[in-house]
Amino acid sequence: MNEQALSVREAIISRRSIKSFNGQPIEPEIIPEIIEDAVWAPNHGNRNPWRLVVAAGEQYEQILDVLKEFGVANWKQLSDEDLEKQMKKFTSASAAVFVIVPEDARQKERLEDYAAASMLIQNIQLLAWDKGIGTCWKTPGFLDNPKFRERLGIHPGERIISMLQFGYFDAAPKANPRKPVEEIITYFGDSEEGSVE
């Protein structure tokens, strides 16, 4: 087991969504190592309501054609130079993980499964960050395109909730401010809302 470089608090506070990767390849075996630990995310009834499609190494090179087809508008009409610019959002990363959840007909279970999968994604991002790997959770519209779903092998009754990009990076973006805790907490009994005269 690798010794953890960051405390949990440090990982949470320092993690950033990386949108500008440097193109350095990620060793493909790192992705399943990260996922193996990330699956310990809390999930209702231990349903493990997720499935992941991983593209790393050669597989990522192969999926770039699919991402070009669905992620770049009018790509066939673009010059090679313009196509290369448009594809930079995909080619600078080194891997992608598509997180898939069941679309349970029951609203409570569907929401629980989405919440659990979101925690899985956060775990993946924190574990990757601890290894010096950046990630970005993206939800492009083409994730719901029936033809894209077919190319990815998505089954009826499943939904892709994330295209999680992975890559090394040269600089982390500055932190965006968060609301002060005083603005987001209301202590029970301190609010006049809902009081009865």
Short mmCIF file of N, CA and C in Angstrom, two decimals, residues 3-184:
data_model
loop_
_atom_site.label_atom_id
_atom_site.label_comp_id
_atom_site.label_asym_id
_atom_site.label_seq_id
_atom_site.Cartn_x
_atom_site.Cartn_y
_atom_site.Cartn_z
N GLU A 3 2.03 4.97 0.76
CA GLU A 3 1.80 5.90 1.85
C GLU A 3 1.10 7.14 1.29
N GLN A 4 0.07 7.57 1.99
CA GLN A 4 -0.69 8.73 1.51
C GLN A 4 0.14 9.99 1.67
N ALA A 5 0.18 10.79 0.60
CA ALA A 5 0.96 12.02 0.62
C ALA A 5 0.19 13.17 1.25
N LEU A 6 -1.14 13.19 1.05
CA LEU A 6 -1.97 14.28 1.55
C LEU A 6 -2.91 13.77 2.64
N SER A 7 -3.19 14.63 3.60
CA SER A 7 -4.26 14.29 4.54
C SER A 7 -5.58 14.41 3.79
N VAL A 8 -6.63 13.85 4.34
CA VAL A 8 -7.95 13.96 3.72
C VAL A 8 -8.32 15.43 3.57
N ARG A 9 -8.10 16.21 4.60
CA ARG A 9 -8.43 17.64 4.56
C ARG A 9 -7.64 18.34 3.47
N GLU A 10 -6.33 18.06 3.39
CA GLU A 10 -5.50 18.71 2.36
C GLU A 10 -5.99 18.35 0.96
N ALA A 11 -6.35 17.07 0.76
CA ALA A 11 -6.81 16.65 -0.56
C ALA A 11 -8.11 17.36 -0.93
N ILE A 12 -9.04 17.45 0.02
CA ILE A 12 -10.33 18.09 -0.26
C ILE A 12 -10.14 19.57 -0.59
N ILE A 13 -9.34 20.26 0.22
CA ILE A 13 -9.21 21.71 0.06
C ILE A 13 -8.32 22.08 -1.14
N SER A 14 -7.31 21.27 -1.43
CA SER A 14 -6.38 21.63 -2.50
C SER A 14 -6.82 21.15 -3.89
N ARG A 15 -7.73 20.17 -3.95
CA ARG A 15 -8.12 19.62 -5.25
C ARG A 15 -8.77 20.69 -6.13
N ARG A 16 -8.43 20.64 -7.41
CA ARG A 16 -9.02 21.56 -8.39
C ARG A 16 -9.47 20.74 -9.60
N SER A 17 -10.47 21.23 -10.28
CA SER A 17 -10.84 20.64 -11.56
C SER A 17 -9.84 21.14 -12.59
N ILE A 18 -9.18 20.20 -13.25
CA ILE A 18 -8.15 20.54 -14.22
C ILE A 18 -8.75 20.48 -15.62
N LYS A 19 -8.66 21.59 -16.32
CA LYS A 19 -9.17 21.65 -17.69
C LYS A 19 -8.04 21.78 -18.70
N SER A 20 -6.84 22.06 -18.20
CA SER A 20 -5.69 22.23 -19.08
C SER A 20 -4.63 21.20 -18.68
N PHE A 21 -4.67 20.06 -19.36
CA PHE A 21 -3.70 18.99 -19.11
C PHE A 21 -2.48 19.21 -19.99
N ASN A 22 -1.35 18.58 -19.59
CA ASN A 22 -0.12 18.81 -20.37
C ASN A 22 0.18 17.70 -21.39
N GLY A 23 -0.69 16.70 -21.50
CA GLY A 23 -0.51 15.66 -22.50
C GLY A 23 0.40 14.52 -22.10
N GLN A 24 1.05 14.63 -20.94
CA GLN A 24 1.92 13.53 -20.48
C GLN A 24 1.07 12.29 -20.23
N PRO A 25 1.45 11.15 -20.79
CA PRO A 25 0.62 9.94 -20.63
C PRO A 25 0.54 9.47 -19.18
N ILE A 26 -0.62 8.95 -18.84
CA ILE A 26 -0.82 8.32 -17.53
C ILE A 26 -0.61 6.82 -17.70
N GLU A 27 0.05 6.21 -16.76
CA GLU A 27 0.21 4.77 -16.80
C GLU A 27 -1.19 4.15 -16.66
N PRO A 28 -1.65 3.35 -17.63
CA PRO A 28 -3.02 2.85 -17.61
C PRO A 28 -3.40 2.08 -16.35
N GLU A 29 -2.43 1.43 -15.71
CA GLU A 29 -2.76 0.63 -14.52
C GLU A 29 -3.12 1.49 -13.31
N ILE A 30 -2.81 2.79 -13.36
CA ILE A 30 -3.15 3.67 -12.23
C ILE A 30 -4.67 3.82 -12.08
N ILE A 31 -5.38 3.85 -13.21
CA ILE A 31 -6.83 4.09 -13.15
C ILE A 31 -7.55 3.00 -12.35
N PRO A 32 -7.36 1.70 -12.65
CA PRO A 32 -8.04 0.70 -11.83
C PRO A 32 -7.59 0.69 -10.37
N GLU A 33 -6.34 1.07 -10.12
CA GLU A 33 -5.86 1.18 -8.73
C GLU A 33 -6.67 2.23 -7.98
N ILE A 34 -6.89 3.36 -8.62
CA ILE A 34 -7.67 4.44 -8.01
C ILE A 34 -9.11 3.99 -7.79
N ILE A 35 -9.69 3.36 -8.80
CA ILE A 35 -11.09 2.93 -8.71
C ILE A 35 -11.27 1.89 -7.61
N GLU A 36 -10.28 1.01 -7.45
CA GLU A 36 -10.38 -0.04 -6.43
C GLU A 36 -10.57 0.55 -5.04
N ASP A 37 -9.94 1.69 -4.77
CA ASP A 37 -10.12 2.36 -3.48
C ASP A 37 -11.37 3.23 -3.47
N ALA A 38 -11.68 3.84 -4.60
CA ALA A 38 -12.81 4.78 -4.67
C ALA A 38 -14.16 4.11 -4.43
N VAL A 39 -14.27 2.82 -4.75
CA VAL A 39 -15.57 2.14 -4.62
C VAL A 39 -16.03 1.99 -3.17
N TRP A 40 -15.19 2.40 -2.23
CA TRP A 40 -15.61 2.37 -0.83
C TRP A 40 -16.48 3.58 -0.49
N ALA A 41 -16.94 4.28 -1.48
CA ALA A 41 -17.89 5.39 -1.25
C ALA A 41 -19.15 4.84 -0.60
N PRO A 42 -19.76 5.62 0.29
CA PRO A 42 -21.02 5.16 0.88
C PRO A 42 -22.09 5.04 -0.19
N ASN A 43 -22.88 3.98 -0.11
CA ASN A 43 -23.98 3.82 -1.05
C ASN A 43 -25.11 3.04 -0.39
N HIS A 44 -26.32 3.49 -0.63
CA HIS A 44 -27.49 2.95 0.05
C HIS A 44 -27.66 1.46 -0.23
N GLY A 45 -27.86 0.70 0.84
CA GLY A 45 -28.10 -0.72 0.71
C GLY A 45 -26.94 -1.49 0.10
N ASN A 46 -25.77 -0.88 0.08
CA ASN A 46 -24.59 -1.48 -0.55
C ASN A 46 -24.91 -1.97 -1.97
N ARG A 47 -25.69 -1.14 -2.70
CA ARG A 47 -26.10 -1.51 -4.05
C ARG A 47 -24.96 -1.38 -5.06
N ASN A 48 -23.92 -0.62 -4.72
CA ASN A 48 -22.83 -0.37 -5.67
C ASN A 48 -23.41 0.01 -7.02
N PRO A 49 -24.16 1.13 -7.07
CA PRO A 49 -24.96 1.43 -8.26
C PRO A 49 -24.17 2.12 -9.37
N TRP A 50 -23.09 1.54 -9.77
CA TRP A 50 -22.27 2.18 -10.79
C TRP A 50 -21.61 1.13 -11.67
N ARG A 51 -21.33 1.56 -12.86
CA ARG A 51 -20.54 0.80 -13.81
C ARG A 51 -19.65 1.81 -14.50
N LEU A 52 -18.43 1.42 -14.81
CA LEU A 52 -17.50 2.37 -15.38
C LEU A 52 -16.91 1.84 -16.68
N VAL A 53 -16.86 2.71 -17.67
CA VAL A 53 -16.18 2.40 -18.93
C VAL A 53 -14.89 3.21 -18.91
N VAL A 54 -13.76 2.51 -18.96
CA VAL A 54 -12.45 3.15 -18.83
C VAL A 54 -11.74 3.13 -20.18
N ALA A 55 -11.17 4.27 -20.54
CA ALA A 55 -10.33 4.37 -21.73
C ALA A 55 -9.01 5.00 -21.30
N ALA A 56 -7.95 4.19 -21.32
CA ALA A 56 -6.62 4.67 -20.94
C ALA A 56 -5.60 4.03 -21.88
N GLY A 57 -4.47 4.69 -22.04
CA GLY A 57 -3.45 4.15 -22.92
C GLY A 57 -3.95 4.07 -24.35
N GLU A 58 -3.77 2.91 -24.98
CA GLU A 58 -4.20 2.72 -26.37
C GLU A 58 -5.71 2.90 -26.52
N GLN A 59 -6.47 2.49 -25.50
CA GLN A 59 -7.93 2.62 -25.57
C GLN A 59 -8.33 4.09 -25.63
N TYR A 60 -7.58 4.95 -24.95
CA TYR A 60 -7.91 6.37 -25.02
C TYR A 60 -7.64 6.91 -26.43
N GLU A 61 -6.56 6.45 -27.03
CA GLU A 61 -6.28 6.86 -28.41
C GLU A 61 -7.43 6.44 -29.34
N GLN A 62 -7.98 5.25 -29.09
CA GLN A 62 -9.08 4.75 -29.92
C GLN A 62 -10.36 5.55 -29.70
N ILE A 63 -10.64 5.92 -28.45
CA ILE A 63 -11.90 6.62 -28.18
C ILE A 63 -11.86 8.06 -28.67
N LEU A 64 -10.69 8.59 -28.96
CA LEU A 64 -10.61 9.97 -29.46
C LEU A 64 -11.40 10.15 -30.75
N ASP A 65 -11.43 9.11 -31.59
CA ASP A 65 -12.23 9.21 -32.82
C ASP A 65 -13.72 9.33 -32.50
N VAL A 66 -14.16 8.61 -31.48
CA VAL A 66 -15.57 8.68 -31.07
C VAL A 66 -15.86 10.06 -30.48
N LEU A 67 -14.95 10.56 -29.66
CA LEU A 67 -15.14 11.89 -29.06
C LEU A 67 -15.13 12.98 -30.12
N LYS A 68 -14.31 12.80 -31.15
CA LYS A 68 -14.29 13.77 -32.26
C LYS A 68 -15.65 13.77 -32.96
N GLU A 69 -16.17 12.58 -33.23
CA GLU A 69 -17.43 12.46 -33.95
C GLU A 69 -18.59 13.11 -33.21
N PHE A 70 -18.62 12.95 -31.90
CA PHE A 70 -19.76 13.44 -31.13
C PHE A 70 -19.48 14.75 -30.38
N GLY A 71 -18.20 15.07 -30.17
CA GLY A 71 -17.88 16.23 -29.34
C GLY A 71 -17.40 17.45 -30.09
N VAL A 72 -17.24 17.34 -31.41
CA VAL A 72 -16.80 18.49 -32.21
C VAL A 72 -17.83 18.72 -33.31
N ALA A 73 -18.49 19.85 -33.24
CA ALA A 73 -19.53 20.18 -34.23
C ALA A 73 -18.90 20.34 -35.61
N ASN A 74 -19.54 19.76 -36.61
CA ASN A 74 -19.12 19.89 -38.02
C ASN A 74 -17.65 19.54 -38.23
N TRP A 75 -17.17 18.52 -37.54
CA TRP A 75 -15.74 18.21 -37.58
C TRP A 75 -15.26 17.86 -38.99
N LYS A 76 -16.14 17.33 -39.81
CA LYS A 76 -15.72 16.96 -41.18
C LYS A 76 -15.43 18.18 -42.04
N GLN A 77 -16.05 19.31 -41.70
CA GLN A 77 -15.86 20.53 -42.49
C GLN A 77 -14.68 21.38 -42.01
N LEU A 78 -14.09 21.03 -40.89
CA LEU A 78 -13.01 21.84 -40.32
C LEU A 78 -11.68 21.55 -41.00
N SER A 79 -10.86 22.58 -41.05
CA SER A 79 -9.49 22.37 -41.52
C SER A 79 -8.76 21.52 -40.48
N ASP A 80 -7.66 20.92 -40.87
CA ASP A 80 -6.88 20.11 -39.94
C ASP A 80 -6.46 20.92 -38.72
N GLU A 81 -6.07 22.17 -38.98
CA GLU A 81 -5.63 23.05 -37.88
C GLU A 81 -6.78 23.36 -36.92
N ASP A 82 -7.96 23.69 -37.47
CA ASP A 82 -9.11 23.99 -36.61
C ASP A 82 -9.59 22.75 -35.87
N LEU A 83 -9.54 21.60 -36.54
CA LEU A 83 -9.93 20.36 -35.88
C LEU A 83 -8.99 20.04 -34.73
N GLU A 84 -7.71 20.26 -34.94
CA GLU A 84 -6.73 20.01 -33.88
C GLU A 84 -7.00 20.92 -32.67
N LYS A 85 -7.35 22.18 -32.94
CA LYS A 85 -7.68 23.11 -31.84
C LYS A 85 -8.91 22.64 -31.08
N GLN A 86 -9.94 22.25 -31.83
CA GLN A 86 -11.19 21.79 -31.20
C GLN A 86 -10.98 20.51 -30.39
N MET A 87 -10.09 19.66 -30.87
CA MET A 87 -9.85 18.37 -30.21
C MET A 87 -8.96 18.49 -28.98
N LYS A 88 -8.34 19.66 -28.80
CA LYS A 88 -7.42 19.86 -27.66
C LYS A 88 -8.11 19.55 -26.33
N LYS A 89 -9.42 19.82 -26.25
CA LYS A 89 -10.16 19.55 -25.01
C LYS A 89 -10.18 18.06 -24.68
N PHE A 90 -9.92 17.22 -25.69
CA PHE A 90 -9.85 15.77 -25.47
C PHE A 90 -8.42 15.25 -25.53
N THR A 91 -7.62 15.76 -26.47
CA THR A 91 -6.30 15.18 -26.69
C THR A 91 -5.28 15.55 -25.62
N SER A 92 -5.51 16.63 -24.86
CA SER A 92 -4.54 16.99 -23.83
C SER A 92 -4.68 16.08 -22.60
N ALA A 93 -5.85 15.47 -22.42
CA ALA A 93 -6.04 14.50 -21.34
C ALA A 93 -5.41 13.17 -21.75
N SER A 94 -5.25 12.27 -20.78
CA SER A 94 -4.60 10.99 -21.07
C SER A 94 -5.51 9.79 -20.84
N ALA A 95 -6.68 10.02 -20.25
CA ALA A 95 -7.61 8.93 -19.97
C ALA A 95 -8.98 9.52 -19.69
N ALA A 96 -9.98 8.67 -19.81
CA ALA A 96 -11.34 9.07 -19.46
C ALA A 96 -12.07 7.89 -18.84
N VAL A 97 -12.88 8.20 -17.84
CA VAL A 97 -13.74 7.19 -17.21
C VAL A 97 -15.17 7.70 -17.33
N PHE A 98 -16.03 6.88 -17.89
CA PHE A 98 -17.45 7.21 -18.01
C PHE A 98 -18.18 6.49 -16.89
N VAL A 99 -18.84 7.26 -16.04
CA VAL A 99 -19.54 6.69 -14.88
C VAL A 99 -21.01 6.53 -15.24
N ILE A 100 -21.51 5.31 -15.06
CA ILE A 100 -22.85 4.95 -15.49
C ILE A 100 -23.64 4.46 -14.29
N VAL A 101 -24.89 4.92 -14.20
CA VAL A 101 -25.77 4.48 -13.11
C VAL A 101 -27.07 3.92 -13.69
N PRO A 102 -27.72 3.04 -12.92
CA PRO A 102 -29.03 2.56 -13.38
C PRO A 102 -30.08 3.65 -13.24
N GLU A 103 -31.02 3.69 -14.17
CA GLU A 103 -32.13 4.63 -14.10
C GLU A 103 -33.31 3.91 -13.46
N ASP A 104 -33.25 3.76 -12.15
CA ASP A 104 -34.30 3.06 -11.42
C ASP A 104 -35.62 3.81 -11.58
N ALA A 105 -36.68 3.07 -11.80
CA ALA A 105 -38.00 3.71 -11.97
C ALA A 105 -38.48 4.36 -10.68
N ARG A 106 -37.96 3.91 -9.56
CA ARG A 106 -38.34 4.48 -8.26
C ARG A 106 -37.48 5.72 -7.99
N GLN A 107 -38.12 6.84 -7.76
CA GLN A 107 -37.39 8.10 -7.62
C GLN A 107 -36.40 8.07 -6.46
N LYS A 108 -36.81 7.53 -5.31
CA LYS A 108 -35.93 7.50 -4.14
C LYS A 108 -34.64 6.75 -4.46
N GLU A 109 -34.76 5.56 -5.05
CA GLU A 109 -33.58 4.77 -5.38
C GLU A 109 -32.73 5.44 -6.46
N ARG A 110 -33.40 6.07 -7.43
CA ARG A 110 -32.67 6.75 -8.50
C ARG A 110 -31.82 7.89 -7.92
N LEU A 111 -32.40 8.66 -7.01
CA LEU A 111 -31.65 9.76 -6.39
C LEU A 111 -30.53 9.24 -5.50
N GLU A 112 -30.82 8.17 -4.76
CA GLU A 112 -29.77 7.58 -3.91
C GLU A 112 -28.61 7.07 -4.75
N ASP A 113 -28.93 6.43 -5.87
CA ASP A 113 -27.87 5.89 -6.72
C ASP A 113 -27.04 7.01 -7.34
N TYR A 114 -27.69 8.10 -7.76
CA TYR A 114 -26.97 9.23 -8.33
C TYR A 114 -26.05 9.85 -7.26
N ALA A 115 -26.58 9.98 -6.05
CA ALA A 115 -25.78 10.56 -4.96
C ALA A 115 -24.58 9.67 -4.64
N ALA A 116 -24.79 8.38 -4.60
CA ALA A 116 -23.70 7.45 -4.31
C ALA A 116 -22.63 7.51 -5.41
N ALA A 117 -23.07 7.53 -6.66
CA ALA A 117 -22.11 7.60 -7.76
C ALA A 117 -21.34 8.92 -7.75
N SER A 118 -22.00 9.98 -7.31
CA SER A 118 -21.31 11.27 -7.18
C SER A 118 -20.22 11.19 -6.12
N MET A 119 -20.49 10.46 -5.04
CA MET A 119 -19.45 10.27 -4.01
C MET A 119 -18.30 9.43 -4.54
N LEU A 120 -18.63 8.42 -5.36
CA LEU A 120 -17.59 7.63 -6.01
C LEU A 120 -16.69 8.54 -6.85
N ILE A 121 -17.32 9.43 -7.62
CA ILE A 121 -16.56 10.35 -8.48
C ILE A 121 -15.65 11.25 -7.63
N GLN A 122 -16.19 11.78 -6.54
CA GLN A 122 -15.36 12.61 -5.65
C GLN A 122 -14.19 11.81 -5.10
N ASN A 123 -14.44 10.56 -4.70
CA ASN A 123 -13.34 9.71 -4.22
C ASN A 123 -12.28 9.53 -5.30
N ILE A 124 -12.71 9.26 -6.53
CA ILE A 124 -11.77 9.10 -7.63
C ILE A 124 -10.93 10.37 -7.80
N GLN A 125 -11.59 11.52 -7.77
CA GLN A 125 -10.88 12.79 -7.96
C GLN A 125 -9.86 13.03 -6.85
N LEU A 126 -10.24 12.74 -5.61
CA LEU A 126 -9.32 12.96 -4.49
C LEU A 126 -8.15 11.99 -4.53
N LEU A 127 -8.42 10.73 -4.85
CA LEU A 127 -7.34 9.74 -4.93
C LEU A 127 -6.38 10.05 -6.08
N ALA A 128 -6.92 10.50 -7.20
CA ALA A 128 -6.07 10.89 -8.32
C ALA A 128 -5.22 12.10 -7.93
N TRP A 129 -5.84 13.08 -7.29
CA TRP A 129 -5.12 14.29 -6.86
C TRP A 129 -3.96 13.93 -5.95
N ASP A 130 -4.18 12.96 -5.07
CA ASP A 130 -3.14 12.51 -4.15
C ASP A 130 -1.94 11.94 -4.91
N LYS A 131 -2.17 11.45 -6.14
CA LYS A 131 -1.10 10.90 -6.97
C LYS A 131 -0.54 11.94 -7.95
N GLY A 132 -1.02 13.19 -7.82
CA GLY A 132 -0.53 14.24 -8.71
C GLY A 132 -1.22 14.24 -10.07
N ILE A 133 -2.37 13.57 -10.15
CA ILE A 133 -3.12 13.49 -11.40
C ILE A 133 -4.36 14.37 -11.29
N GLY A 134 -4.57 15.20 -12.29
CA GLY A 134 -5.74 16.06 -12.31
C GLY A 134 -6.92 15.35 -12.95
N THR A 135 -8.12 15.78 -12.59
CA THR A 135 -9.34 15.26 -13.18
C THR A 135 -10.31 16.40 -13.43
N CYS A 136 -11.27 16.14 -14.29
CA CYS A 136 -12.35 17.09 -14.50
C CYS A 136 -13.62 16.31 -14.82
N TRP A 137 -14.67 16.56 -14.03
CA TRP A 137 -15.97 15.92 -14.22
C TRP A 137 -16.71 16.74 -15.27
N LYS A 138 -16.95 16.14 -16.43
CA LYS A 138 -17.64 16.83 -17.52
C LYS A 138 -18.95 16.12 -17.85
N THR A 139 -19.92 16.91 -18.26
CA THR A 139 -21.23 16.38 -18.63
C THR A 139 -21.67 16.94 -19.99
N PRO A 140 -20.89 16.68 -21.04
CA PRO A 140 -21.27 17.20 -22.35
C PRO A 140 -22.60 16.59 -22.81
N GLY A 141 -23.33 17.32 -23.61
CA GLY A 141 -24.64 16.89 -24.07
C GLY A 141 -24.62 15.57 -24.82
N PHE A 142 -23.50 15.26 -25.49
CA PHE A 142 -23.47 14.04 -26.30
C PHE A 142 -23.52 12.76 -25.47
N LEU A 143 -23.36 12.88 -24.14
CA LEU A 143 -23.44 11.68 -23.30
C LEU A 143 -24.81 11.00 -23.43
N ASP A 144 -25.84 11.78 -23.75
CA ASP A 144 -27.19 11.23 -23.90
C ASP A 144 -27.54 10.89 -25.35
N ASN A 145 -26.62 11.15 -26.28
CA ASN A 145 -26.89 10.85 -27.68
C ASN A 145 -26.99 9.33 -27.85
N PRO A 146 -28.13 8.83 -28.40
CA PRO A 146 -28.31 7.38 -28.53
C PRO A 146 -27.16 6.69 -29.28
N LYS A 147 -26.63 7.34 -30.30
CA LYS A 147 -25.54 6.72 -31.07
C LYS A 147 -24.24 6.67 -30.25
N PHE A 148 -23.99 7.72 -29.46
CA PHE A 148 -22.81 7.70 -28.59
C PHE A 148 -22.97 6.61 -27.54
N ARG A 149 -24.16 6.51 -26.95
CA ARG A 149 -24.43 5.48 -25.94
C ARG A 149 -24.18 4.09 -26.54
N GLU A 150 -24.62 3.91 -27.77
CA GLU A 150 -24.42 2.62 -28.43
C GLU A 150 -22.94 2.32 -28.61
N ARG A 151 -22.17 3.33 -29.04
CA ARG A 151 -20.72 3.14 -29.25
C ARG A 151 -20.02 2.81 -27.94
N LEU A 152 -20.54 3.34 -26.83
CA LEU A 152 -19.92 3.11 -25.54
C LEU A 152 -20.41 1.81 -24.88
N GLY A 153 -21.46 1.22 -25.45
CA GLY A 153 -21.99 -0.03 -24.88
C GLY A 153 -22.91 0.19 -23.69
N ILE A 154 -23.65 1.30 -23.70
CA ILE A 154 -24.57 1.62 -22.61
C ILE A 154 -25.87 0.85 -22.83
N HIS A 155 -26.36 0.22 -21.78
CA HIS A 155 -27.56 -0.60 -21.87
C HIS A 155 -28.82 0.23 -21.65
N PRO A 156 -29.95 -0.23 -22.16
CA PRO A 156 -31.22 0.43 -21.82
C PRO A 156 -31.39 0.44 -20.30
N GLY A 157 -31.92 1.54 -19.79
CA GLY A 157 -32.09 1.65 -18.34
C GLY A 157 -30.86 2.14 -17.62
N GLU A 158 -29.83 2.56 -18.37
CA GLU A 158 -28.62 3.13 -17.76
C GLU A 158 -28.45 4.56 -18.23
N ARG A 159 -27.74 5.34 -17.41
CA ARG A 159 -27.46 6.74 -17.75
C ARG A 159 -26.00 7.04 -17.47
N ILE A 160 -25.34 7.72 -18.42
CA ILE A 160 -23.97 8.18 -18.19
C ILE A 160 -24.07 9.51 -17.44
N ILE A 161 -23.49 9.58 -16.24
CA ILE A 161 -23.57 10.83 -15.48
C ILE A 161 -22.27 11.62 -15.52
N SER A 162 -21.21 11.00 -16.03
CA SER A 162 -19.94 11.72 -16.01
C SER A 162 -18.98 11.19 -17.06
N MET A 163 -18.34 12.12 -17.74
CA MET A 163 -17.11 11.81 -18.47
C MET A 163 -16.00 12.43 -17.62
N LEU A 164 -15.29 11.60 -16.92
CA LEU A 164 -14.26 12.06 -15.99
C LEU A 164 -12.92 11.97 -16.70
N GLN A 165 -12.34 13.13 -17.02
CA GLN A 165 -11.05 13.17 -17.70
C GLN A 165 -9.91 13.13 -16.68
N PHE A 166 -8.82 12.48 -17.08
CA PHE A 166 -7.62 12.36 -16.25
C PHE A 166 -6.42 12.87 -17.02
N GLY A 167 -5.48 13.48 -16.31
CA GLY A 167 -4.24 13.88 -16.95
C GLY A 167 -3.30 14.58 -15.99
N TYR A 168 -2.06 14.61 -16.38
CA TYR A 168 -1.08 15.39 -15.62
C TYR A 168 -1.20 16.85 -16.05
N PHE A 169 -0.73 17.74 -15.21
CA PHE A 169 -0.90 19.17 -15.47
C PHE A 169 0.30 19.92 -14.95
N ASP A 170 0.51 21.11 -15.48
CA ASP A 170 1.66 21.92 -15.09
C ASP A 170 1.33 22.88 -13.95
N ALA A 171 0.10 23.36 -13.93
CA ALA A 171 -0.28 24.32 -12.88
C ALA A 171 -1.74 24.12 -12.53
N ALA A 172 -2.02 24.18 -11.25
CA ALA A 172 -3.41 24.08 -10.79
C ALA A 172 -4.04 25.47 -10.82
N PRO A 173 -5.30 25.56 -11.22
CA PRO A 173 -5.95 26.87 -11.20
C PRO A 173 -6.13 27.38 -9.77
N LYS A 174 -6.30 28.68 -9.65
CA LYS A 174 -6.56 29.28 -8.35
C LYS A 174 -7.92 28.81 -7.84
N ALA A 175 -8.05 28.77 -6.54
CA ALA A 175 -9.31 28.35 -5.94
C ALA A 175 -10.38 29.41 -6.14
N ASN A 176 -11.56 28.97 -6.52
CA ASN A 176 -12.70 29.88 -6.54
C ASN A 176 -13.23 30.00 -5.11
N PRO A 177 -13.65 31.19 -4.71
CA PRO A 177 -14.11 31.35 -3.34
C PRO A 177 -15.37 30.52 -3.07
N ARG A 178 -15.52 30.07 -1.87
CA ARG A 178 -16.71 29.37 -1.42
C ARG A 178 -17.47 30.29 -0.48
N LYS A 179 -18.77 30.07 -0.35
CA LYS A 179 -19.55 30.87 0.58
C LYS A 179 -19.05 30.64 1.99
N PRO A 180 -18.97 31.69 2.80
CA PRO A 180 -18.59 31.51 4.20
C PRO A 180 -19.58 30.61 4.91
N VAL A 181 -19.08 29.83 5.85
CA VAL A 181 -19.93 28.88 6.56
C VAL A 181 -21.12 29.57 7.24
N GLU A 182 -20.90 30.84 7.66
CA GLU A 182 -21.98 31.58 8.32
C GLU A 182 -23.18 31.79 7.39
N GLU A 183 -22.92 31.80 6.07
CA GLU A 183 -24.00 32.03 5.11
C GLU A 183 -24.76 30.77 4.75
N ILE A 184 -24.20 29.61 5.05
CA ILE A 184 -24.86 28.38 4.62
C ILE A 184 -25.42 27.56 5.77
#
